[in-house]
PDB file of C-alpha atoms in Angstrom:
ATOM      1  CA  LEU W 260      94.382  83.770  93.854  1.00 52.00           C
ATOM      2  CA  VAL W 261      96.390  81.889  96.428  1.00 62.00           C
ATOM      3  CA  LEU W 262      99.037  79.426  95.288  1.00 62.00           C
ATOM      4  CA  SER W 263      99.934  77.042  98.057  1.00 70.00           C
ATOM      5  CA  GLY W 264     102.843  74.655  97.755  1.00 73.00           C
ATOM      6  CA  MET W 265     102.060  71.317  99.318  1.00 81.00           C
ATOM      7  CA  ASN W 266     104.458  68.490 100.088  1.00 84.00           C
ATOM      8  CA  ASN W 267     102.236  65.903 101.732  1.00 89.00           C
ATOM      9  CA  GLU W 268      98.654  64.815 102.272  1.00 92.00           C
ATOM     10  CA  ALA W 269      98.368  66.589 105.646  1.00 92.00           C
ATOM     11  CA  GLN W 270      99.153  69.924 103.971  1.00 90.00           C
ATOM     12  CA  ILE W 271      96.513  69.260 101.305  1.00 89.00           C
ATOM     13  CA  GLU W 272      93.921  68.533 104.010  1.00 91.00           C
ATOM     14  CA  GLU W 273      94.908  71.658 105.942  1.00 90.00           C
ATOM     15  CA  ASN W 274      94.513  73.792 102.803  1.00 86.00           C
ATOM     16  CA  ILE W 275      91.096  72.278 102.133  1.00 88.00           C
ATOM     17  CA  ARG W 276      89.975  73.077 105.711  1.00 88.00           C
ATOM     18  CA  THR W 277      91.265  76.626 105.372  1.00 84.00           C
ATOM     19  CA  ALA W 278      89.457  77.120 102.055  1.00 83.00           C
ATOM     20  CA  GLU W 279      86.222  75.799 103.549  1.00 85.00           C
ATOM     21  CA  ARG W 280      86.391  78.397 106.363  1.00 83.00           C
ATOM     22  CA  ALA W 281      87.071  81.314 104.015  1.00 79.00           C
ATOM     23  CA  HIS W 282      84.079  83.394 103.004  1.00 80.00           C
ATOM     24  CA  PRO W 283      83.835  86.131 100.356  1.00 82.00           C
ATOM     25  CA  SER W 284      83.827  89.682 101.735  1.00 82.00           C
ATOM     26  CA  SER W 285      84.818  88.529 105.232  1.00 81.00           C
ATOM     27  CA  LEU W 286      87.465  91.258 105.624  1.00 85.00           C
ATOM     28  CA  SER W 287      86.504  94.773 106.658  1.00 89.00           C
ATOM     29  CA  GLY W 288      87.592  97.758 104.593  1.00 91.00           C
ATOM     30  CA  ASN W 289      90.208  98.605 107.210  1.00 95.00           C
ATOM     31  CA  GLU W 290      91.592  95.037 107.170  1.00 91.00           C
ATOM     32  CA  LYS W 291      91.821  95.122 103.378  1.00 92.00           C
ATOM     33  CA  GLU W 292      93.643  98.448 103.497  1.00 95.00           C
ATOM     34  CA  ILE W 293      96.133  97.075 106.045  1.00 95.00           C
ATOM     35  CA  LEU W 294      96.799  94.021 103.868  1.00 92.00           C
ATOM     36  CA  ILE W 295      97.307  96.179 100.780  1.00 94.00           C
ATOM     37  CA  ASN W 296      99.719  98.495 102.642  1.00 95.00           C
ATOM     38  CA  VAL W 297     101.679  95.569 104.073  1.00 92.00           C
ATOM     39  CA  GLY W 298     101.823  93.922 100.645  1.00 90.00           C
ATOM     40  CA  ASN W 299     103.051  97.112  99.002  1.00 93.00           C
ATOM     41  CA  GLN W 300     105.755  97.612 101.617  1.00 91.00           C
ATOM     42  CA  TYR W 301     106.808  93.960 101.374  1.00 87.00           C
ATOM     43  CA  GLU W 302     107.088  94.167  97.570  1.00 88.00           C
ATOM     44  CA  LYS W 303     109.132  97.352  97.876  1.00 90.00           C
ATOM     45  CA  LEU W 304     111.629  95.766 100.272  1.00 90.00           C
ATOM     46  CA  MET W 305     111.725  92.282  98.727  1.00 91.00           C
ATOM     47  CA  LYS W 306     114.516  92.322  96.157  1.00 94.00           C
ATOM     48  CA  ILE W 307     114.063  88.852  94.650  1.00 96.00           C
ATOM     49  CA  PRO W 308     110.552  87.340  94.372  1.00 94.00           C
ATOM     50  CA  CYS W 309     111.709  83.796  95.183  1.00 95.00           C
ATOM     51  CA  THR W 310     109.103  81.602  96.872  1.00 92.00           C
ATOM     52  CA  GLY W 311     111.598  78.918  97.889  1.00 95.00           C
ATOM     53  CA  CYS W 312     109.886  76.282  95.735  1.00 94.00           C
ATOM     54  CA  GLN W 313     113.276  74.707  94.906  1.00 96.00           C
ATOM     55  CA  TYR W 314     112.344  73.948  91.285  1.00 96.00           C
ATOM     56  CA  CYS W 315     115.684  75.550  90.376  1.00 97.00           C
ATOM     57  CA  LEU W 316     117.536  72.777  92.208  1.00 97.00           C
ATOM     58  CA  PRO W 317     119.737  70.872  92.010  1.00 97.00           C
ATOM     59  CA  CYS W 318     122.245  73.399  90.760  1.00 97.00           C
ATOM     60  CA  PRO W 319     125.095  71.775  88.791  1.00 96.00           C
ATOM     61  CA  ALA W 320     127.551  74.090  90.590  1.00 97.00           C
ATOM     62  CA  GLY W 321     126.088  73.304  94.020  1.00 96.00           C
ATOM     63  CA  VAL W 322     124.592  76.741  94.709  1.00 97.00           C
ATOM     64  CA  ASP W 323     121.769  76.735  97.249  1.00 97.00           C
ATOM     65  CA  ILE W 324     119.741  79.219  95.208  1.00 98.00           C
ATOM     66  CA  PRO W 325     116.635  79.559  97.428  1.00 97.00           C
ATOM     67  CA  ARG W 326     118.649  80.042 100.623  1.00 97.00           C
ATOM     68  CA  SER W 327     120.995  82.511  98.910  1.00 97.00           C
ATOM     69  CA  PHE W 328     117.965  84.550  97.870  1.00 97.00           C
ATOM     70  CA  SER W 329     116.383  84.212 101.314  1.00 96.00           C
ATOM     71  CA  PHE W 330     119.431  85.652 103.097  1.00 96.00           C
ATOM     72  CA  TYR W 331     119.700  88.416 100.481  1.00 96.00           C
ATOM     73  CA  ASN W 332     116.046  89.352 100.928  1.00 96.00           C
ATOM     74  CA  ALA W 333     116.375  89.250 104.730  1.00 95.00           C
ATOM     75  CA  ARG W 334     119.248  91.711 104.524  1.00 94.00           C
ATOM     76  CA  HIS W 335     116.947  94.142 102.693  1.00 92.00           C
ATOM     77  CA  LEU W 336     113.753  93.439 104.650  1.00 92.00           C
ATOM     78  CA  PHE W 337     115.060  93.908 108.180  1.00 91.00           C
ATOM     79  CA  THR W 338     117.040  96.580 109.974  1.00 90.00           C
ATOM     80  CA  ASP W 339     119.632  94.043 111.182  1.00 90.00           C
ATOM     81  CA  LYS W 340     122.038  93.810 108.234  1.00 87.00           C
ATOM     82  CA  LEU W 341     124.795  91.828 109.953  1.00 83.00           C
ATOM     83  CA  THR W 342     122.860  88.694 110.939  1.00 86.00           C
ATOM     84  CA  PRO W 343     121.732  87.662 107.428  1.00 90.00           C
ATOM     85  CA  TRP W 344     125.273  88.233 106.189  1.00 85.00           C
ATOM     86  CA  GLY W 345     126.758  86.105 108.952  1.00 82.00           C
ATOM     87  CA  MET W 346     124.128  83.390 108.518  1.00 87.00           C
ATOM     88  CA  TYR W 347     124.766  83.297 104.766  1.00 89.00           C
ATOM     89  CA  LEU W 348     128.490  82.822 105.302  1.00 84.00           C
ATOM     90  CA  MET W 349     128.044  80.288 108.104  1.00 82.00           C
ATOM     91  CA  GLN W 350     125.344  78.160 106.477  1.00 87.00           C
ATOM     92  CA  LEU W 351     126.420  78.308 102.841  1.00 87.00           C
ATOM     93  CA  GLY W 352     130.174  78.734 103.206  1.00 83.00           C
ATOM     94  CA  LYS W 353     132.689  75.923 102.930  1.00 81.00           C
ATOM     95  CA  ARG W 354     133.181  73.790 105.997  1.00 75.00           C
ATOM     96  CA  ASN W 355     135.232  70.705 106.710  1.00 73.00           C
ATOM     97  CA  ASP W 356     132.184  68.475 106.268  1.00 77.00           C
ATOM     98  CA  ARG W 357     130.736  70.111 103.134  1.00 81.00           C
ATOM     99  CA  PRO W 358     131.614  72.265 100.123  1.00 89.00           C
ATOM    100  CA  SER W 359     130.464  75.838  99.687  1.00 90.00           C
ATOM    101  CA  SER W 360     126.960  76.366  98.304  1.00 94.00           C
ATOM    102  CA  MET W 361     127.306  80.145  98.011  1.00 95.00           C
ATOM    103  CA  ALA W 362     126.113  82.279  95.098  1.00 96.00           C
ATOM    104  CA  GLY W 363     129.675  82.854  93.941  1.00 94.00           C
ATOM    105  CA  ASN W 364     129.832  79.233  92.768  1.00 96.00           C
ATOM    106  CA  CYS W 365     127.355  79.998  89.948  1.00 97.00           C
ATOM    107  CA  VAL W 366     128.800  79.189  86.514  1.00 97.00           C
ATOM    108  CA  ASP W 367     125.988  81.000  84.660  1.00 96.00           C
ATOM    109  CA  CYS W 368     124.752  77.816  82.945  1.00 96.00           C
ATOM    110  CA  GLY W 369     121.105  78.990  83.103  1.00 94.00           C
ATOM    111  CA  LYS W 370     119.715  75.514  83.891  1.00 96.00           C
ATOM    112  CA  CYS W 371     117.970  76.880  86.985  1.00 97.00           C
ATOM    113  CA  GLU W 372     116.256  79.696  85.100  1.00 95.00           C
ATOM    114  CA  LYS W 373     114.400  77.278  82.838  1.00 95.00           C
ATOM    115  CA  HIS W 374     112.636  75.769  85.858  1.00 96.00           C
ATOM    116  CA  CYS W 375     111.788  78.940  87.804  1.00 96.00           C
ATOM    117  CA  PRO W 376     108.001  79.553  87.913  1.00 95.00           C
ATOM    118  CA  GLN W 377     108.687  83.145  89.026  1.00 95.00           C
ATOM    119  CA  ASP W 378     110.785  83.845  85.908  1.00 96.00           C
ATOM    120  CA  ILE W 379     113.640  85.144  88.049  1.00 97.00           C
ATOM    121  CA  ALA W 380     116.860  85.940  86.190  1.00 98.00           C
ATOM    122  CA  ILE W 381     118.653  83.618  88.595  1.00 98.00           C
ATOM    123  CA  PRO W 382     122.280  83.932  87.408  1.00 98.00           C
ATOM    124  CA  LYS W 383     121.948  87.743  87.352  1.00 97.00           C
ATOM    125  CA  GLU W 384     120.457  87.795  90.861  1.00 98.00           C
ATOM    126  CA  LEU W 385     123.116  85.395  92.153  1.00 98.00           C
ATOM    127  CA  LYS W 386     125.710  87.933  91.010  1.00 97.00           C
ATOM    128  CA  ASN W 387     123.930  90.529  93.178  1.00 96.00           C
ATOM    129  CA  VAL W 388     123.963  88.128  96.134  1.00 96.00           C
ATOM    130  CA  LYS W 389     127.664  87.447  95.612  1.00 95.00           C
ATOM    131  CA  LYS W 390     128.430  91.170  95.420  1.00 93.00           C
ATOM    132  CA  GLN W 391     126.478  91.789  98.636  1.00 91.00           C
ATOM    133  CA  PHE W 392     127.795  88.899 100.742  1.00 91.00           C
ATOM    134  CA  GLU W 393     131.081  87.648  99.318  1.00 91.00           C
ATOM    135  CA  GLY W 394     133.155  90.802  99.180  1.00 82.00           C
ATOM    136  CA  PRO W 395     136.373  91.566 101.045  1.00 80.00           C
ATOM    137  CA  MET W 396     134.557  91.978 104.372  1.00 79.00           C
ATOM    138  CA  SER W 397     133.102  88.453 104.242  1.00 79.00           C
ATOM    139  CA  HIS W 398     136.075  86.981 106.128  1.00 75.00           C
ATOM    140  CA  VAL W 399     135.629  89.487 108.942  1.00 78.00           C
ATOM    141  CA  ILE W 400     131.874  88.878 109.110  1.00 75.00           C
ATOM    142  CA  ARG W 401     132.387  85.113 109.140  1.00 72.00           C
ATOM    143  CA  PHE W 402     134.893  85.452 111.996  1.00 76.00           C
ATOM    144  CA  ILE W 403     132.416  87.591 113.987  1.00 76.00           C
ATOM    145  CA  ALA W 404     129.547  85.162 113.272  1.00 70.00           C
ATOM    146  CA  ASN W 405     131.695  82.224 114.421  1.00 69.00           C
ATOM    147  CA  ARG W 406     132.520  84.057 117.650  1.00 74.00           C
ATOM    148  CA  MET W 407     128.862  84.957 118.233  1.00 71.00           C
ATOM    149  CA  MET W 408     127.793  81.340 117.759  1.00 66.00           C
ATOM    150  CA  LYS W 409     130.438  80.165 120.265  1.00 68.00           C
ATOM    151  CA  VAL W 410     129.243  82.727 122.812  1.00 60.00           C
ATOM    152  CA  ASP W 411     125.612  81.644 122.271  1.00 57.00           C
ATOM    153  CA  ARG W 412     126.586  78.006 122.900  1.00 58.00           C
ATOM    154  CA  LEU W 413     128.389  78.963 126.116  1.00 58.00           C
ATOM    155  CA  VAL W 414     125.376  80.949 127.349  1.00 57.00           C
ATOM    156  CA  GLU W 415     123.032  78.011 126.623  1.00 58.00           C
ATOM    157  CA  ASP W 416     125.238  75.575 128.587  1.00 54.00           C
TER     158      ASP W 416
END
C-alpha cells in the first residue's frame, strides 16, 4: 500500500498517471530483493518514522517538529554528522528576524502527539533531538556553520 500526501490538483493527477502505469508483478525478483534490502537498511538507520506531514503543527511552543526530526534522521542516515547538526542550528536556531524553533523549546504539552498519524511519541523524541543537537558543543558547531556559509557565499560571488 502506498500512501501519497497530496497538496494540490496537479499532484493528484500525477499520482493517478503513476497508478495507471503500474502493473502487478512488473518487478523482477532481483529488483524486489534490492527494494527489500534498501527498505530494511533505511528502517534500521531511520530513528524517527516522521513523514513530514505536518499534522503535528502548529506547535504551541513554536517547535518545528518535522524539520527537527528530519535533521535528526539525517545525522543518523548519512556519514556526514556535522552538516545536519550545523543546518539544525542555523535553520531552527534563534536569529534577529525570528525566534528559535528548536526541539528544546518543547514544553511537553502533548498536543502534537494527538495529531500524529505515525503515532510517534513526539515529546520523547524531541528530547532525543535536543540531547543530540543542543548540547554544550552547539555554540561551536553554530560558529563553524556560520563561517562555512560565509565562505560558500564568497566562493559563489
